[in-house]
């Protein structure tokens, strides 16, 4: 590929000084979208830069994160898990204690404030498992903004609880019946809505994917996770962790957790993808482990696709990791070697969820259970003086129907 | 300028359809490459792509089909293809194979002007046109930048939104065409939402061509399940295309 893209592949160390003005994370990122959206993306980039530099915007955001979301949430020492592993000390960053039960609200509060600042009157969003949909519906209810959430018909069936919550919050949940009827098609549908409604509507994208500036905006709003975890770790242990671990689907909780540690060379960083049923195509959602460089949903990153560029089907026990793409900054971290990406399968994630509930009195989401499963394995390889911080991205209440079904129990 | 998706309902029918459209007086024919995630397209064209992909239509077979008909067809053929497909195939290889198959140019709806400079150079080297798109949301200074890379014709998007049949065109369309006319000597073709001869009449004197996609593709819908109607449907599409061509040429 001599003229592959205008850039040559990036080599060198990862830095936190990304993306550049064109949305490049090394060679990744940028904008591959229809012309109809370009003006809105440029406008969003400018407005976001102004908001970021405006102390009153930051103050309003911090205030809401404090009083509405419940931040800062604690960095918790998982004592019994640590003892059971007999290795490194395991700490959990408790995003599960946020309002709505996951990290997603950090981003939706930020983007809702951005919507108001831009004078837009309506919000749209996509959702897979429903966590981002609930967090968007919640933020919109808080500010009285009308909200439409696109959700695959298949996901609506699987995630009735979240659909009910969104509707109770006043959002319209619009079923997506095209293609695979899951998250991927919900994003397509939300983008189509936005192409026709861009004058008065903001699209609150839920992960660090999509065209520039979305991967940057979502990362920035989620970075509160890593910033808090970093200073809490310094305050309670007197030093930085040896390793930071989070699960990666699209990659928003992990990007928020990792980003503030990128320039700390002593901190090892590991992202855990969904290994599903195994490494066969269609059986997993391990985009960085098994995927190729490619384009999906307006960004250049790693993608699971066939040799003709058609997006592949993916599988994971957790609907929140079930995505055939991944944020471009993760692609950059992978190729620079700054973050190591591994995967954990369905079975281990499910076992870990149950084990953590019994051992620590915390019911993690199935997504999060992938990260914890790897952390437990890693702790055993490390010495007792080492510190591992895991992003406990969400609580498992939403998964109880699925877990009961999979384990043959009645609710 | 009619649009059809390659491989819906199957590639042999696509080949026949291309000949039928050419015979009906089409000045140029757009051939859509089926893609799993076509965000610029409305439900009709996406459904057409989904039907083609359900039959596992492959890139190699699309190029083979085009190769087999392109010499017999007077009207230039232009491929409408996602950059996801081009990039995955290998950019050099894709352009070479498209050229060899007989395509005169490509429309890459998710490669906006900002990202197009490298690809535009490659296309020019192979003497192929890279058709640029201008939307109702494109500010004039952005349009000027986009036009720098434009060759062949300029694809003017008639409505903010996806492809698909619409009654009304954007109120600012006439303004946009007028403004583009002062900035380029390339022909202006209007697409997205155009489906009827009276819309074509309305654009007379303002645009040099119109692209009709969904209204044609919709006629193919029932062929996926019932191939006995293939000949009749081809005939219907030919007549519809002729009505549109007559309106455009009148």
Short mmCIF file of N, CA, C and O in Angstrom, two decimals, chain B residues 75-201:
data_model
loop_
_atom_site.label_atom_id
_atom_site.label_comp_id
_atom_site.label_asym_id
_atom_site.label_seq_id
_atom_site.Cartn_x
_atom_site.Cartn_y
_atom_site.Cartn_z
N UNK B 75 -22.48 4.53 -21.98
CA UNK B 75 -22.49 5.42 -20.82
C UNK B 75 -21.33 5.08 -19.88
O UNK B 75 -21.07 3.91 -19.62
N UNK B 76 -20.61 6.11 -19.39
CA UNK B 76 -19.55 5.83 -18.42
C UNK B 76 -20.12 5.20 -17.15
O UNK B 76 -21.22 5.53 -16.71
N UNK B 77 -19.35 4.29 -16.56
CA UNK B 77 -19.75 3.66 -15.30
C UNK B 77 -18.92 4.26 -14.17
O UNK B 77 -17.70 4.39 -14.28
N UNK B 78 -19.61 4.62 -13.10
CA UNK B 78 -18.93 5.20 -11.94
C UNK B 78 -19.27 4.34 -10.72
O UNK B 78 -20.44 4.05 -10.48
N UNK B 79 -18.26 3.93 -9.98
CA UNK B 79 -18.48 3.12 -8.79
C UNK B 79 -18.77 3.99 -7.59
O UNK B 79 -18.14 5.03 -7.39
N UNK B 80 -19.76 3.58 -6.80
CA UNK B 80 -20.04 4.26 -5.51
C UNK B 80 -19.60 3.28 -4.44
O UNK B 80 -20.18 2.21 -4.29
N UNK B 81 -18.53 3.64 -3.70
CA UNK B 81 -17.93 2.62 -2.83
C UNK B 81 -17.38 3.25 -1.55
O UNK B 81 -16.79 4.33 -1.58
N UNK B 82 -17.61 2.57 -0.44
CA UNK B 82 -17.12 3.05 0.85
C UNK B 82 -15.59 2.94 0.92
O UNK B 82 -15.01 1.98 0.43
N UNK B 83 -14.99 3.92 1.58
CA UNK B 83 -13.53 3.89 1.74
C UNK B 83 -13.10 2.69 2.59
O UNK B 83 -11.97 2.22 2.48
N UNK B 84 -14.00 2.19 3.43
CA UNK B 84 -13.70 0.99 4.23
C UNK B 84 -13.33 -0.17 3.32
O UNK B 84 -12.39 -0.93 3.60
N UNK B 85 -14.06 -0.31 2.21
CA UNK B 85 -13.83 -1.40 1.26
C UNK B 85 -12.53 -1.16 0.49
O UNK B 85 -11.70 -2.06 0.34
N UNK B 86 -12.35 0.07 0.02
CA UNK B 86 -11.14 0.41 -0.76
C UNK B 86 -9.90 0.19 0.08
O UNK B 86 -8.93 -0.43 -0.35
N UNK B 87 -9.94 0.68 1.31
CA UNK B 87 -8.76 0.60 2.18
C UNK B 87 -8.41 -0.85 2.50
O UNK B 87 -7.25 -1.25 2.46
N UNK B 88 -9.45 -1.64 2.79
CA UNK B 88 -9.20 -3.03 3.15
C UNK B 88 -8.60 -3.81 1.97
O UNK B 88 -7.71 -4.64 2.12
N UNK B 89 -9.10 -3.50 0.77
CA UNK B 89 -8.62 -4.22 -0.42
C UNK B 89 -7.18 -3.82 -0.76
O UNK B 89 -6.45 -4.58 -1.39
N UNK B 90 -6.79 -2.64 -0.34
CA UNK B 90 -5.50 -2.08 -0.76
C UNK B 90 -5.82 -1.00 -1.78
O UNK B 90 -6.45 -1.27 -2.81
N UNK B 91 -5.39 0.20 -1.47
CA UNK B 91 -5.85 1.35 -2.25
C UNK B 91 -5.37 1.29 -3.70
O UNK B 91 -6.14 1.47 -4.64
N UNK B 92 -4.10 1.00 -3.89
CA UNK B 92 -3.54 0.89 -5.25
C UNK B 92 -4.26 -0.18 -6.05
O UNK B 92 -4.67 0.03 -7.18
N UNK B 93 -4.39 -1.35 -5.40
CA UNK B 93 -5.00 -2.49 -6.08
C UNK B 93 -6.43 -2.18 -6.47
O UNK B 93 -6.88 -2.49 -7.58
N UNK B 94 -7.17 -1.52 -5.56
CA UNK B 94 -8.57 -1.23 -5.86
C UNK B 94 -8.69 -0.34 -7.08
O UNK B 94 -9.48 -0.60 -7.99
N UNK B 95 -7.90 0.72 -7.09
CA UNK B 95 -8.00 1.68 -8.20
C UNK B 95 -7.61 1.01 -9.53
O UNK B 95 -8.28 1.17 -10.55
N UNK B 96 -6.54 0.22 -9.48
CA UNK B 96 -6.11 -0.49 -10.70
C UNK B 96 -7.18 -1.44 -11.21
O UNK B 96 -7.47 -1.48 -12.41
N UNK B 97 -7.77 -2.21 -10.29
CA UNK B 97 -8.79 -3.18 -10.70
C UNK B 97 -10.06 -2.49 -11.20
O UNK B 97 -10.70 -2.96 -12.14
N UNK B 98 -10.41 -1.38 -10.56
CA UNK B 98 -11.60 -0.63 -10.98
C UNK B 98 -11.38 -0.08 -12.39
O UNK B 98 -12.27 -0.15 -13.25
N UNK B 99 -10.18 0.44 -12.62
CA UNK B 99 -9.83 0.99 -13.94
C UNK B 99 -9.87 -0.14 -14.99
O UNK B 99 -10.48 0.02 -16.06
N UNK B 100 -9.25 -1.26 -14.66
CA UNK B 100 -9.20 -2.37 -15.60
C UNK B 100 -10.59 -2.91 -15.92
O UNK B 100 -10.86 -3.35 -17.04
N UNK B 101 -11.50 -2.85 -14.94
CA UNK B 101 -12.85 -3.36 -15.16
C UNK B 101 -13.65 -2.45 -16.09
O UNK B 101 -14.65 -2.86 -16.67
N UNK B 102 -13.21 -1.19 -16.19
CA UNK B 102 -13.90 -0.27 -17.08
C UNK B 102 -14.62 0.87 -16.39
O UNK B 102 -15.39 1.59 -17.01
N UNK B 103 -14.37 1.04 -15.10
CA UNK B 103 -14.96 2.19 -14.41
C UNK B 103 -14.25 3.48 -14.87
O UNK B 103 -13.02 3.50 -15.00
N UNK B 104 -15.06 4.53 -15.08
CA UNK B 104 -14.48 5.82 -15.47
C UNK B 104 -14.13 6.64 -14.24
O UNK B 104 -13.30 7.55 -14.32
N UNK B 105 -14.77 6.33 -13.12
CA UNK B 105 -14.51 7.11 -11.92
C UNK B 105 -15.09 6.45 -10.69
O UNK B 105 -15.72 5.38 -10.79
N UNK B 106 -14.86 7.07 -9.55
CA UNK B 106 -15.39 6.56 -8.29
C UNK B 106 -16.00 7.70 -7.48
O UNK B 106 -15.50 8.84 -7.51
N UNK B 107 -17.06 7.36 -6.77
CA UNK B 107 -17.61 8.25 -5.75
C UNK B 107 -17.37 7.55 -4.43
O UNK B 107 -17.76 6.39 -4.27
N UNK B 108 -16.69 8.22 -3.50
CA UNK B 108 -16.37 7.60 -2.22
C UNK B 108 -17.06 8.46 -1.15
O UNK B 108 -16.49 9.44 -0.68
N UNK B 109 -18.29 8.11 -0.77
CA UNK B 109 -19.10 9.02 0.03
C UNK B 109 -18.55 9.29 1.43
O UNK B 109 -18.85 10.31 2.02
N UNK B 110 -17.71 8.37 1.95
CA UNK B 110 -17.17 8.60 3.30
C UNK B 110 -15.70 9.02 3.25
O UNK B 110 -14.98 8.89 4.24
N UNK B 111 -15.27 9.57 2.12
CA UNK B 111 -13.93 10.15 2.03
C UNK B 111 -14.11 11.64 1.71
O UNK B 111 -14.09 12.04 0.55
N UNK B 112 -14.32 12.45 2.75
CA UNK B 112 -14.57 13.87 2.50
C UNK B 112 -13.32 14.56 1.95
O UNK B 112 -12.21 14.02 2.05
N UNK B 113 -13.52 15.73 1.38
CA UNK B 113 -12.44 16.47 0.73
C UNK B 113 -11.17 16.54 1.55
O UNK B 113 -10.06 16.41 1.02
N UNK B 114 -11.32 16.71 2.86
CA UNK B 114 -10.16 16.86 3.76
C UNK B 114 -9.23 15.66 3.74
O UNK B 114 -8.04 15.77 3.96
N UNK B 115 -9.83 14.47 3.52
CA UNK B 115 -9.05 13.24 3.58
C UNK B 115 -8.68 12.76 2.18
O UNK B 115 -8.02 11.74 2.02
N UNK B 116 -9.14 13.48 1.14
CA UNK B 116 -9.10 12.92 -0.22
C UNK B 116 -7.83 13.21 -1.00
O UNK B 116 -7.63 12.64 -2.06
N UNK B 117 -6.93 14.06 -0.49
CA UNK B 117 -5.86 14.54 -1.37
C UNK B 117 -4.96 13.41 -1.87
O UNK B 117 -4.67 13.34 -3.07
N UNK B 118 -4.55 12.50 -0.99
CA UNK B 118 -3.71 11.39 -1.42
C UNK B 118 -4.42 10.48 -2.41
O UNK B 118 -3.86 10.08 -3.44
N UNK B 119 -5.67 10.22 -2.12
CA UNK B 119 -6.46 9.33 -2.99
C UNK B 119 -6.73 10.00 -4.33
O UNK B 119 -6.70 9.35 -5.39
N UNK B 120 -6.96 11.30 -4.30
CA UNK B 120 -7.21 12.05 -5.54
C UNK B 120 -6.00 11.97 -6.47
O UNK B 120 -6.13 11.81 -7.68
N UNK B 121 -4.80 12.07 -5.89
CA UNK B 121 -3.57 11.99 -6.68
C UNK B 121 -3.46 10.62 -7.35
O UNK B 121 -3.12 10.52 -8.53
N UNK B 122 -3.74 9.59 -6.57
CA UNK B 122 -3.68 8.23 -7.11
C UNK B 122 -4.68 8.03 -8.25
O UNK B 122 -4.37 7.45 -9.28
N UNK B 123 -5.89 8.52 -8.04
CA UNK B 123 -6.93 8.40 -9.06
C UNK B 123 -6.51 9.13 -10.34
O UNK B 123 -6.69 8.62 -11.45
N UNK B 124 -5.94 10.32 -10.17
CA UNK B 124 -5.52 11.10 -11.32
C UNK B 124 -4.44 10.36 -12.11
O UNK B 124 -4.44 10.35 -13.34
N UNK B 125 -3.54 9.70 -11.37
CA UNK B 125 -2.47 8.94 -12.02
C UNK B 125 -3.04 7.83 -12.91
O UNK B 125 -2.46 7.46 -13.91
N UNK B 126 -4.19 7.30 -12.51
CA UNK B 126 -4.83 6.25 -13.31
C UNK B 126 -5.89 6.82 -14.25
O UNK B 126 -6.71 6.08 -14.78
N UNK B 127 -5.88 8.13 -14.41
CA UNK B 127 -6.87 8.82 -15.26
C UNK B 127 -8.30 8.42 -14.93
O UNK B 127 -9.11 8.15 -15.81
N UNK B 128 -8.57 8.38 -13.65
CA UNK B 128 -9.95 8.14 -13.23
C UNK B 128 -10.46 9.36 -12.48
O UNK B 128 -9.70 10.04 -11.80
N UNK B 129 -11.77 9.60 -12.62
CA UNK B 129 -12.36 10.74 -11.93
C UNK B 129 -12.71 10.37 -10.50
O UNK B 129 -13.25 9.30 -10.25
N UNK B 130 -12.38 11.27 -9.57
CA UNK B 130 -12.84 11.12 -8.19
C UNK B 130 -13.91 12.19 -7.98
O UNK B 130 -13.62 13.38 -7.93
N UNK B 131 -15.14 11.71 -7.92
CA UNK B 131 -16.27 12.63 -7.84
C UNK B 131 -16.39 13.15 -6.40
O UNK B 131 -16.46 12.36 -5.46
N UNK B 132 -16.41 14.47 -6.25
CA UNK B 132 -16.54 15.05 -4.91
C UNK B 132 -17.98 15.43 -4.62
O UNK B 132 -18.74 15.78 -5.52
N UNK B 133 -18.35 15.34 -3.35
CA UNK B 133 -19.71 15.66 -2.94
C UNK B 133 -19.76 16.99 -2.19
O UNK B 133 -18.86 17.30 -1.40
N UNK B 134 -20.81 17.75 -2.46
CA UNK B 134 -21.05 18.98 -1.72
C UNK B 134 -22.46 18.88 -1.14
O UNK B 134 -23.40 18.49 -1.84
N UNK B 135 -22.60 19.19 0.16
CA UNK B 135 -23.88 19.03 0.86
C UNK B 135 -24.53 20.38 1.12
O UNK B 135 -23.86 21.41 1.09
N UNK B 136 -25.85 20.36 1.42
CA UNK B 136 -26.50 21.62 1.79
C UNK B 136 -25.89 22.24 3.04
O UNK B 136 -26.02 23.44 3.27
N UNK B 137 -25.21 21.42 3.86
CA UNK B 137 -24.59 21.94 5.08
C UNK B 137 -23.16 22.42 4.84
O UNK B 137 -22.51 22.88 5.77
N UNK B 138 -22.67 22.30 3.60
CA UNK B 138 -21.29 22.71 3.32
C UNK B 138 -21.21 24.23 3.18
O UNK B 138 -21.84 24.80 2.30
N UNK B 139 -20.42 24.90 4.05
CA UNK B 139 -20.27 26.35 3.88
C UNK B 139 -19.47 26.67 2.60
O UNK B 139 -18.69 25.82 2.15
N UNK B 140 -19.66 27.85 2.01
CA UNK B 140 -19.03 28.19 0.74
C UNK B 140 -17.49 28.05 0.75
O UNK B 140 -16.92 27.56 -0.24
N UNK B 141 -16.84 28.42 1.85
CA UNK B 141 -15.37 28.33 1.85
C UNK B 141 -14.92 26.86 1.84
O UNK B 141 -13.89 26.51 1.27
N UNK B 142 -15.72 26.00 2.48
CA UNK B 142 -15.42 24.56 2.44
C UNK B 142 -15.64 24.01 1.05
O UNK B 142 -14.86 23.20 0.55
N UNK B 143 -16.72 24.47 0.41
CA UNK B 143 -17.01 24.02 -0.96
C UNK B 143 -15.83 24.35 -1.88
O UNK B 143 -15.43 23.53 -2.71
N UNK B 144 -15.26 25.54 -1.70
CA UNK B 144 -14.12 25.96 -2.53
C UNK B 144 -12.95 24.99 -2.37
O UNK B 144 -12.31 24.60 -3.34
N UNK B 145 -12.71 24.56 -1.12
CA UNK B 145 -11.60 23.62 -0.86
C UNK B 145 -11.88 22.25 -1.51
O UNK B 145 -11.00 21.63 -2.08
N UNK B 146 -13.14 21.81 -1.39
CA UNK B 146 -13.52 20.51 -1.94
C UNK B 146 -13.36 20.51 -3.47
O UNK B 146 -12.88 19.55 -4.06
N UNK B 147 -13.74 21.62 -4.09
CA UNK B 147 -13.72 21.69 -5.55
C UNK B 147 -12.31 21.58 -6.11
O UNK B 147 -12.12 21.21 -7.27
N UNK B 148 -11.32 21.88 -5.28
CA UNK B 148 -9.93 21.78 -5.73
C UNK B 148 -9.57 20.35 -6.17
O UNK B 148 -8.76 20.16 -7.06
N UNK B 149 -10.16 19.36 -5.49
CA UNK B 149 -9.85 17.96 -5.82
C UNK B 149 -10.85 17.36 -6.82
O UNK B 149 -10.73 16.21 -7.20
N UNK B 150 -11.89 18.14 -7.18
CA UNK B 150 -12.98 17.56 -7.96
C UNK B 150 -12.60 17.36 -9.42
O UNK B 150 -11.95 18.20 -10.03
N UNK B 151 -13.01 16.23 -9.97
CA UNK B 151 -12.91 16.00 -11.41
C UNK B 151 -14.19 15.32 -11.85
O UNK B 151 -14.98 14.87 -11.02
N UNK B 152 -14.42 15.24 -13.17
CA UNK B 152 -15.60 14.57 -13.69
C UNK B 152 -16.84 15.43 -13.59
O UNK B 152 -17.19 16.16 -14.51
N UNK B 153 -17.52 15.34 -12.46
CA UNK B 153 -18.63 16.24 -12.18
C UNK B 153 -18.69 16.46 -10.68
O UNK B 153 -17.96 15.81 -9.92
N UNK B 154 -19.52 17.40 -10.24
CA UNK B 154 -19.68 17.64 -8.81
C UNK B 154 -21.03 17.05 -8.39
O UNK B 154 -22.05 17.32 -9.01
N UNK B 155 -20.98 16.21 -7.36
CA UNK B 155 -22.19 15.55 -6.86
C UNK B 155 -22.80 16.47 -5.80
O UNK B 155 -22.25 16.62 -4.71
N UNK B 156 -23.93 17.09 -6.14
CA UNK B 156 -24.56 18.02 -5.21
C UNK B 156 -25.66 17.30 -4.44
O UNK B 156 -26.63 16.82 -5.04
N UNK B 157 -25.50 17.19 -3.14
CA UNK B 157 -26.47 16.50 -2.31
C UNK B 157 -27.68 17.41 -2.10
O UNK B 157 -27.54 18.53 -1.61
N UNK B 158 -28.86 16.92 -2.51
CA UNK B 158 -30.04 17.78 -2.57
C UNK B 158 -30.68 18.02 -1.21
O UNK B 158 -31.38 19.01 -1.01
N UNK B 159 -30.48 17.12 -0.27
CA UNK B 159 -31.12 17.24 1.04
C UNK B 159 -30.11 16.89 2.12
O UNK B 159 -29.22 16.08 1.90
N UNK B 160 -30.28 17.50 3.31
CA UNK B 160 -29.47 17.06 4.45
C UNK B 160 -30.06 15.74 4.89
O UNK B 160 -31.25 15.66 5.18
N UNK B 161 -29.27 14.70 4.89
CA UNK B 161 -29.80 13.40 5.26
C UNK B 161 -29.25 12.34 4.34
O UNK B 161 -28.25 12.54 3.66
N UNK B 162 -29.92 11.18 4.33
CA UNK B 162 -29.42 10.05 3.57
C UNK B 162 -30.05 10.00 2.19
O UNK B 162 -30.92 10.81 1.87
N UNK B 163 -29.61 9.02 1.37
CA UNK B 163 -30.28 8.78 0.10
C UNK B 163 -31.71 8.31 0.38
O UNK B 163 -32.01 7.80 1.45
N UNK B 164 -32.59 8.48 -0.60
CA UNK B 164 -33.97 8.03 -0.42
C UNK B 164 -34.94 8.98 -1.08
O UNK B 164 -34.65 10.17 -1.22
N UNK B 165 -36.08 8.45 -1.46
CA UNK B 165 -37.08 9.24 -2.18
C UNK B 165 -37.68 10.32 -1.28
O UNK B 165 -38.05 10.05 -0.15
N UNK B 166 -37.75 11.54 -1.78
CA UNK B 166 -38.40 12.62 -1.04
C UNK B 166 -39.21 13.48 -1.98
O UNK B 166 -38.86 13.63 -3.15
N UNK B 167 -40.26 14.08 -1.43
CA UNK B 167 -41.09 14.98 -2.25
C UNK B 167 -40.42 16.33 -2.41
O UNK B 167 -40.35 16.90 -3.48
N UNK B 168 -39.93 16.87 -1.28
CA UNK B 168 -39.38 18.22 -1.29
C UNK B 168 -37.86 18.18 -1.33
O UNK B 168 -37.25 17.35 -0.68
N UNK B 169 -37.28 19.10 -2.04
CA UNK B 169 -35.83 19.24 -2.01
C UNK B 169 -35.48 20.41 -1.10
O UNK B 169 -36.32 21.24 -0.80
N UNK B 170 -34.24 20.43 -0.64
CA UNK B 170 -33.84 21.48 0.31
C UNK B 170 -34.06 22.86 -0.30
O UNK B 170 -33.76 23.09 -1.47
N UNK B 171 -34.62 23.77 0.49
CA UNK B 171 -34.90 25.11 -0.05
C UNK B 171 -33.62 25.82 -0.52
O UNK B 171 -33.67 26.63 -1.45
N UNK B 172 -32.49 25.48 0.13
CA UNK B 172 -31.26 26.17 -0.24
C UNK B 172 -30.56 25.54 -1.44
O UNK B 172 -29.49 25.98 -1.83
N UNK B 173 -31.20 24.51 -2.04
CA UNK B 173 -30.54 23.81 -3.16
C UNK B 173 -30.25 24.76 -4.33
O UNK B 173 -29.14 24.76 -4.88
N UNK B 174 -31.25 25.56 -4.69
CA UNK B 174 -31.08 26.47 -5.83
C UNK B 174 -29.91 27.44 -5.58
O UNK B 174 -29.09 27.68 -6.46
N UNK B 175 -29.88 27.95 -4.34
CA UNK B 175 -28.79 28.86 -3.94
C UNK B 175 -27.43 28.17 -4.06
O UNK B 175 -26.47 28.72 -4.57
N UNK B 176 -27.40 26.92 -3.56
CA UNK B 176 -26.15 26.16 -3.56
C UNK B 176 -25.67 25.95 -4.98
O UNK B 176 -24.49 26.14 -5.29
N UNK B 177 -26.59 25.60 -5.89
CA UNK B 177 -26.21 25.34 -7.28
C UNK B 177 -25.68 26.62 -7.93
O UNK B 177 -24.68 26.60 -8.65
N UNK B 178 -26.36 27.72 -7.64
CA UNK B 178 -25.96 29.02 -8.20
C UNK B 178 -24.54 29.36 -7.75
O UNK B 178 -23.70 29.79 -8.54
N UNK B 179 -24.30 29.15 -6.47
CA UNK B 179 -23.00 29.48 -5.90
C UNK B 179 -21.91 28.57 -6.47
O UNK B 179 -20.81 29.03 -6.82
N UNK B 180 -22.21 27.26 -6.59
CA UNK B 180 -21.22 26.33 -7.14
C UNK B 180 -20.89 26.67 -8.59
O UNK B 180 -19.76 26.54 -9.03
N UNK B 181 -21.91 27.11 -9.31
CA UNK B 181 -21.74 27.45 -10.73
C UNK B 181 -20.65 28.52 -10.92
O UNK B 181 -19.92 28.50 -11.90
N UNK B 182 -20.57 29.42 -9.95
CA UNK B 182 -19.57 30.49 -10.06
C UNK B 182 -18.17 29.99 -9.68
O UNK B 182 -17.18 30.65 -9.95
N UNK B 183 -18.11 28.81 -9.02
CA UNK B 183 -16.82 28.35 -8.52
C UNK B 183 -16.18 27.25 -9.35
O UNK B 183 -15.04 26.89 -9.13
N UNK B 184 -16.96 26.63 -10.25
CA UNK B 184 -16.40 25.52 -11.03
C UNK B 184 -17.02 25.48 -12.42
O UNK B 184 -18.16 25.93 -12.62
N UNK B 185 -16.24 24.93 -13.34
CA UNK B 185 -16.77 24.73 -14.68
C UNK B 185 -17.24 23.29 -14.87
O UNK B 185 -17.76 22.92 -15.91
N UNK B 186 -17.05 22.45 -13.85
CA UNK B 186 -17.48 21.05 -13.94
C UNK B 186 -19.01 20.97 -13.95
O UNK B 186 -19.68 21.82 -13.36
N UNK B 187 -19.55 19.95 -14.62
CA UNK B 187 -21.01 19.77 -14.58
C UNK B 187 -21.49 19.53 -13.14
O UNK B 187 -20.79 18.90 -12.35
N UNK B 188 -22.68 20.02 -12.83
CA UNK B 188 -23.27 19.83 -11.50
C UNK B 188 -24.37 18.79 -11.60
O UNK B 188 -25.32 18.96 -12.37
N UNK B 189 -24.24 17.72 -10.83
CA UNK B 189 -25.28 16.69 -10.81
C UNK B 189 -25.90 16.65 -9.43
O UNK B 189 -25.20 16.73 -8.42
N UNK B 190 -27.22 16.55 -9.39
CA UNK B 190 -27.94 16.57 -8.11
C UNK B 190 -28.42 15.17 -7.78
O UNK B 190 -29.01 14.49 -8.63
N UNK B 191 -28.18 14.74 -6.55
CA UNK B 191 -28.65 13.43 -6.11
C UNK B 191 -29.14 13.48 -4.68
O UNK B 191 -29.04 14.52 -4.02
N UNK B 192 -29.66 12.39 -4.17
CA UNK B 192 -30.30 12.20 -2.86
C UNK B 192 -31.72 12.79 -2.93
O UNK B 192 -31.89 14.00 -2.97
N UNK B 193 -32.69 11.94 -2.93
CA UNK B 193 -34.07 12.40 -2.86
C UNK B 193 -34.77 12.62 -4.19
O UNK B 193 -35.94 12.96 -4.24
N UNK B 194 -34.05 12.43 -5.31
CA UNK B 194 -34.66 12.68 -6.62
C UNK B 194 -35.31 11.39 -7.13
O UNK B 194 -34.69 10.34 -7.17
N UNK B 195 -36.59 11.49 -7.53
CA UNK B 195 -37.28 10.27 -7.93
C UNK B 195 -38.23 10.45 -9.10
O UNK B 195 -38.75 9.48 -9.62
N UNK B 196 -38.51 11.68 -9.52
CA UNK B 196 -39.58 11.86 -10.50
C UNK B 196 -39.21 12.89 -11.57
O UNK B 196 -38.42 13.80 -11.30
N UNK B 197 -39.82 12.74 -12.76
CA UNK B 197 -39.53 13.67 -13.85
C UNK B 197 -39.80 15.14 -13.49
O UNK B 197 -39.05 16.01 -13.92
N UNK B 198 -40.85 15.41 -12.68
CA UNK B 198 -41.14 16.82 -12.40
C UNK B 198 -40.05 17.47 -11.55
O UNK B 198 -39.79 18.67 -11.67
N UNK B 199 -39.37 16.65 -10.69
CA UNK B 199 -38.23 17.21 -9.95
C UNK B 199 -37.10 17.55 -10.91
O UNK B 199 -36.39 18.53 -10.73
N UNK B 200 -36.96 16.70 -11.93
CA UNK B 200 -35.91 16.94 -12.93
C UNK B 200 -36.22 18.23 -13.68
O UNK B 200 -35.33 19.08 -13.88
N UNK B 201 -37.50 18.40 -14.07
CA UNK B 201 -37.89 19.64 -14.76
C UNK B 201 -37.58 20.87 -13.93
O UNK B 201 -37.11 21.88 -14.43
#
